[in-house]
Amino acid sequence: MTSASTHAPVETSSIAAAEERLRAAGMRVSAARRRVLEVLLGSAEPLRADQIAEALGEHGDISSVYRNLERFEELGIVRHVHLGHAPGLYALNTGSRLEYLVCERCNRVQAVEPAALDAAREAVRTGLGFEARFDHFPLAGLCRECAAA
Amino acid sequence: MTSASTHAPVETSSIAAAEERLRAAGMRVSAARRRVLEVLLGSAEPLRADQIAEALGEHGDISSVYRNLERFEELGIVRHVHLGHAPGLYALNTGSRLEYLVCERCNRVQAVEPAALDAAREAVRTGLGFEARFDHFPLAGLCRECAAA
DNA sequence: ATACTTGCAAATGATTTGCCAGTGT
DNA sequence: ACACTGGCAAATCATTTGCAAGTAT
């Protein structure tokens, strides 16, 4: 693997691959960066920047966290989502990127495989020539329960 | 960004209706409120709170603008949209509510009639039991031009 | 050695809140 | 009169930036 491409998703759950990508980009592998990656890897769900900073302990500085998340994102190591009005949520960029539905009434978040929204995507593409994505900004509306009311 | 002051005839009907709603709710019809309504009525596109405050002139106070927009929204007189990362945009709540598409690459905003997204809405409803809405949070993705690249 | 990074403070942008004088009813 | 409002300052929340000291390579 000598690829110099920087935007292919990280196909691994290991930190080592991310570190290699950092070095390949001429960036340094610091303890703070390793810890951020560990925290993200250890979480089942996307996290807020302040949650990550807190998880880093006493030395968790939120501005450094934001800075590193931004750099990780430029390298394709990390992705973030905006669910409703809430602050951004960050996660490792694994191969399987989920898409999200958010209920505007109960605020419940539903994560689905992209295939679940392919029909809708196709409808938008054929109707408006627009390629819909629900992995950064979610699809908003009313969940089944709230729509009933 | 359209000029709020206009030489075109102002439709006072919707303002009058809004004022009536205010009175019905036990709220007062102040000069500041009337002016906010006039500014919104005079604009072809939704406006940011600071644009409204500026349009009010020297004594345009943004916190009052936010407070009044919030109250207007509770009464159904006004509604707001979040287009991408930008601040909220406010408009009078007319009968015809548009839905929005935002390109994540070029940030272009496309306003469409709800019918244009009915096929997509139907696909989401039948597939996931979710009632999609694109009038508060827009549909994000890539516009035709950006999708080509 | 020398960039790159960190941590802290301070700035920013959007929105909200506290307070009190002012005004609509 | 009286409660509701407006304006101003200050607070909040999420995020960004400046900078001096620290560290990876």
XYZ file of C-alpha atoms (C1' of nucleotides) in Angstrom:
348
model
C 0.000 0.000 0.000
C 1.961 2.932 -1.239
C -1.029 5.014 -2.167
C -0.504 8.697 -1.507
C -4.198 9.461 -1.931
C -5.479 11.205 1.149
C -9.218 10.910 0.798
C -9.995 7.234 0.717
C -11.842 6.123 3.868
C -9.921 4.399 6.604
C -10.880 0.775 6.241
C -9.592 -0.269 9.596
C -10.529 -0.105 13.203
C -6.931 0.253 14.219
C -5.289 3.411 15.314
C -2.096 2.402 13.611
C -3.547 3.030 10.166
C -4.647 6.513 11.170
C -1.203 7.225 12.580
C 0.362 6.093 9.365
C -1.870 8.474 7.491
C -0.769 11.302 9.745
C 2.884 10.567 9.067
C 2.204 10.276 5.363
C 0.777 13.802 5.503
C 3.847 15.072 7.335
C 1.904 15.511 10.552
C 3.118 14.440 13.947
C 1.790 11.623 16.009
C 1.400 13.214 19.396
C -0.064 11.739 22.550
C -3.003 14.129 22.319
C -3.835 12.970 18.808
C -3.521 9.317 19.674
C -5.842 9.842 22.632
C -8.472 11.547 20.473
C -8.392 8.642 18.061
C -8.659 6.180 20.937
C -11.649 7.976 22.359
C -13.415 7.973 18.999
C -12.563 4.330 18.441
C -13.894 3.447 21.869
C -17.264 5.080 21.323
C -20.204 3.354 19.710
C -21.747 6.681 18.731
C -20.442 9.966 17.348
C -19.242 12.353 20.042
C -19.287 16.084 20.662
C -15.965 17.907 20.823
C -16.499 18.700 24.495
C -17.194 15.040 25.241
C -13.924 14.121 23.590
C -12.060 16.818 25.498
C -13.561 15.608 28.737
C -12.635 12.029 27.951
C -9.052 13.184 27.530
C -8.936 14.085 31.198
C -7.171 16.986 32.860
C -5.134 17.801 29.804
C -8.104 17.772 27.463
C -8.131 21.126 25.711
C -11.172 21.696 23.570
C -9.503 24.022 21.088
C -6.835 21.412 20.424
C -9.556 18.823 20.046
C -11.328 20.942 17.441
C -8.062 21.611 15.668
C -7.180 17.953 15.522
C -10.646 16.854 14.481
C -10.466 19.334 11.643
C -7.119 17.982 10.518
C -8.276 14.398 10.849
C -11.251 15.257 8.722
C -9.057 16.773 6.023
C -7.208 13.475 5.920
C -10.408 11.469 5.759
C -9.750 9.877 9.148
C -12.762 11.477 10.812
C -16.218 12.659 9.786
C -18.788 14.802 11.513
C -22.569 15.092 11.412
C -25.025 17.828 12.344
C -28.082 16.305 13.929
C -30.705 18.999 14.315
C -29.697 22.062 16.319
C -27.174 20.127 18.375
C -23.421 20.695 18.153
C -21.460 18.666 15.638
C -20.805 14.993 16.345
C -17.539 13.353 15.353
C -16.683 9.773 14.521
C -13.940 7.790 12.848
C -14.509 7.557 9.118
C -15.087 3.871 8.713
C -15.980 2.347 5.386
C -19.668 2.082 6.230
C -20.986 5.587 6.537
C -24.462 5.665 7.994
C -27.146 8.153 7.080
C -29.450 9.792 9.599
C -33.083 10.680 10.125
C -34.021 13.147 12.854
C -37.532 13.692 14.135
C -38.246 17.395 14.497
C -40.829 16.746 17.169
C -39.247 14.184 19.526
C -35.661 14.704 18.348
C -35.114 10.984 18.062
C -32.223 10.049 15.803
C -32.394 7.035 13.537
C -29.239 5.773 11.825
C -29.746 3.710 8.690
C -27.663 2.078 6.004
C -27.411 4.243 2.880
C -29.355 1.609 0.952
C -32.430 2.403 3.030
C -32.528 5.854 1.444
C -31.570 4.897 -2.085
C -35.152 5.032 -3.338
C -35.539 8.565 -2.030
C -32.147 9.496 -3.442
C -33.170 8.133 -6.808
C -36.425 10.081 -6.727
C -34.576 13.320 -6.046
C -31.969 12.574 -8.677
C -34.447 11.848 -11.442
C -36.807 14.627 -10.425
C -34.367 17.431 -9.724
C -30.935 16.276 -10.819
C -29.770 16.585 -7.244
C -27.644 13.976 -5.501
C -29.058 13.756 -1.966
C -26.833 12.946 1.005
C -27.987 12.353 4.525
C -24.692 11.567 6.185
C -23.627 15.118 7.055
C -26.970 16.872 7.345
C -29.681 14.380 8.221
C -33.095 13.913 6.732
C -35.535 15.837 8.940
C -39.220 15.272 9.473
C -41.543 13.309 11.688
C -40.876 9.783 12.858
C -43.656 7.246 12.544
C -44.913 7.835 16.082
C -44.918 11.629 15.869
C -46.419 11.605 12.374
C -49.395 9.695 13.782
C -50.084 12.573 16.170
C -30.289 40.436 0.433
C -33.103 42.605 -0.763
C -33.756 46.103 0.384
C -36.450 46.184 3.015
C -37.732 49.633 2.199
C -39.644 49.516 -1.037
C -41.684 51.717 -3.308
C -43.900 48.843 -4.271
C -47.334 48.871 -2.663
C -47.238 47.139 0.689
C -49.780 44.435 1.225
C -51.212 45.465 4.517
C -53.596 42.554 4.611
C -51.201 40.011 5.987
C -49.850 42.573 8.429
C -53.322 43.321 9.629
C -54.017 39.623 10.024
C -50.799 39.199 11.976
C -51.719 42.100 14.238
C -55.038 40.530 14.882
C -53.299 37.304 15.850
C -51.170 39.271 18.283
C -54.154 40.886 19.932
C -55.973 37.570 20.052
C -53.011 36.164 21.952
C -53.079 39.064 24.397
C -49.882 40.479 22.987
C -49.315 44.122 22.195
C -49.031 45.654 18.795
C -45.979 47.849 19.179
C -44.194 49.895 16.557
C -41.197 47.577 16.743
C -43.356 44.534 16.022
C -45.175 46.180 13.183
C -41.867 47.170 11.640
C -40.490 43.644 11.862
C -43.574 42.385 10.074
C -43.230 45.082 7.432
C -39.600 44.198 6.821
C -40.448 40.535 6.409
C -43.336 41.339 4.135
C -41.145 43.567 2.014
C -38.509 40.930 1.432
C -38.657 38.399 -1.360
C -36.374 36.021 0.515
C -36.047 34.910 4.115
C -33.878 37.203 6.225
C -31.334 36.836 9.005
C -32.160 38.383 12.367
C -29.330 40.886 11.998
C -30.617 41.921 8.580
C -34.003 42.597 10.099
C -32.469 44.544 12.967
C -30.458 46.613 10.533
C -33.530 47.292 8.424
C -35.223 48.667 11.534
C -32.716 51.512 11.621
C -30.948 53.128 14.555
C -33.125 51.652 17.249
C -33.124 48.191 15.735
C -32.178 45.932 18.616
C -31.271 42.396 17.666
C -32.294 40.798 20.941
C -35.741 42.322 20.588
C -35.856 41.098 17.024
C -35.056 37.564 18.129
C -37.604 37.767 20.917
C -40.325 38.960 18.584
C -39.495 36.464 15.871
C -39.736 33.727 18.465
C -43.139 34.947 19.586
C -44.348 35.364 16.038
C -43.290 31.843 15.344
C -45.215 30.524 18.329
C -48.287 32.165 16.855
C -47.619 30.749 13.425
C -47.038 34.193 11.944
C -43.414 33.526 11.107
C -41.216 30.525 10.465
C -37.527 30.018 10.005
C -35.198 27.798 7.993
C -31.657 26.578 8.551
C -29.788 26.479 5.268
C -26.501 24.696 5.829
C -24.237 26.187 8.481
C -25.618 29.674 8.001
C -27.652 31.494 10.665
C -31.402 31.020 10.679
C -33.504 32.772 8.041
C -36.931 34.146 8.872
C -39.977 34.744 6.728
C -43.688 35.372 7.098
C -45.575 32.122 7.258
C -47.579 32.357 4.075
C -49.730 29.561 2.798
C -47.205 28.341 0.257
C -44.244 27.002 2.144
C -41.308 26.189 -0.034
C -38.854 23.394 0.539
C -35.112 23.745 0.082
C -32.147 21.934 -1.394
C -28.627 23.022 -0.442
C -25.494 21.953 -2.252
C -22.796 20.983 0.209
C -20.067 21.823 -2.258
C -21.070 25.171 -3.808
C -23.612 26.125 -1.112
C -26.185 27.037 -3.719
C -29.744 27.078 -2.400
C -32.627 25.863 -4.492
C -36.190 26.558 -3.388
C -38.854 24.245 -4.768
C -42.555 23.638 -4.392
C -43.287 20.791 -1.975
C -44.718 18.768 -4.869
C -41.241 18.537 -6.382
C -40.173 16.431 -3.419
C -43.308 14.367 -3.005
C -41.819 11.345 -4.760
C -38.864 11.363 -2.395
C -41.174 11.905 0.543
C -43.285 8.968 -0.545
C -40.206 6.767 -0.887
C -39.113 7.584 2.651
C -42.607 7.109 4.020
C -43.121 3.681 2.488
C -39.575 2.542 3.164
C -39.080 3.820 6.700
C -42.408 5.132 7.937
C -40.854 8.567 8.250
C -42.564 11.757 7.093
C -39.811 13.820 5.500
C -39.862 17.608 5.618
C -37.463 19.924 3.865
C -38.898 23.275 4.874
C -37.045 23.736 8.159
C -33.915 21.688 7.556
C -33.200 21.458 3.835
C -32.283 18.474 1.765
C -28.484 18.428 1.515
C -26.285 16.933 -1.165
C -24.726 17.843 -4.458
C -26.397 19.942 -7.105
C -26.318 18.714 -10.680
C -23.202 20.710 -11.528
C -21.221 19.665 -8.470
C -22.351 16.044 -8.727
C -20.775 15.921 -12.190
C -17.380 16.697 -10.632
C 17.447 22.034 15.314
C 13.213 23.280 13.611
C 8.923 22.806 12.392
C 4.759 21.282 14.110
C 1.652 21.111 18.387
C -0.261 22.152 22.568
C -2.671 24.701 26.070
C -4.450 28.840 27.624
C -6.652 33.138 26.785
C -9.253 35.793 24.094
C -12.063 36.556 19.917
C -15.898 35.263 17.101
C -20.707 34.505 15.543
C -25.382 33.361 16.702
C -28.614 33.517 19.988
C -30.407 34.140 24.744
C -31.234 36.294 29.201
C -31.523 39.862 33.080
C -32.905 44.120 34.116
C -35.358 48.406 34.192
C -37.181 52.209 31.925
C -40.797 52.917 28.625
C -45.277 52.150 26.349
C -49.752 49.921 24.718
C -54.249 48.805 26.465
C -52.382 51.746 36.493
C -50.426 47.543 34.965
C -48.598 44.162 32.597
C -46.290 43.691 28.530
C -42.129 45.417 25.696
C -37.924 47.542 24.115
C -33.240 48.513 24.495
C -28.813 47.793 26.451
C -25.426 45.001 28.652
C -23.916 40.769 29.751
C -24.248 35.751 29.480
C -24.229 31.461 26.809
C -23.003 28.019 23.426
C -20.218 26.247 19.757
C -16.237 27.088 17.456
C -12.035 29.606 16.017
C -7.732 32.111 16.431
C -3.302 34.219 18.441
C 0.580 33.183 20.687
C 4.275 31.535 23.718
C 6.042 27.336 25.466
C 6.608 22.375 24.591
C 7.638 18.283 21.724
C 8.080 14.961 17.742
C 11.061 13.974 14.185
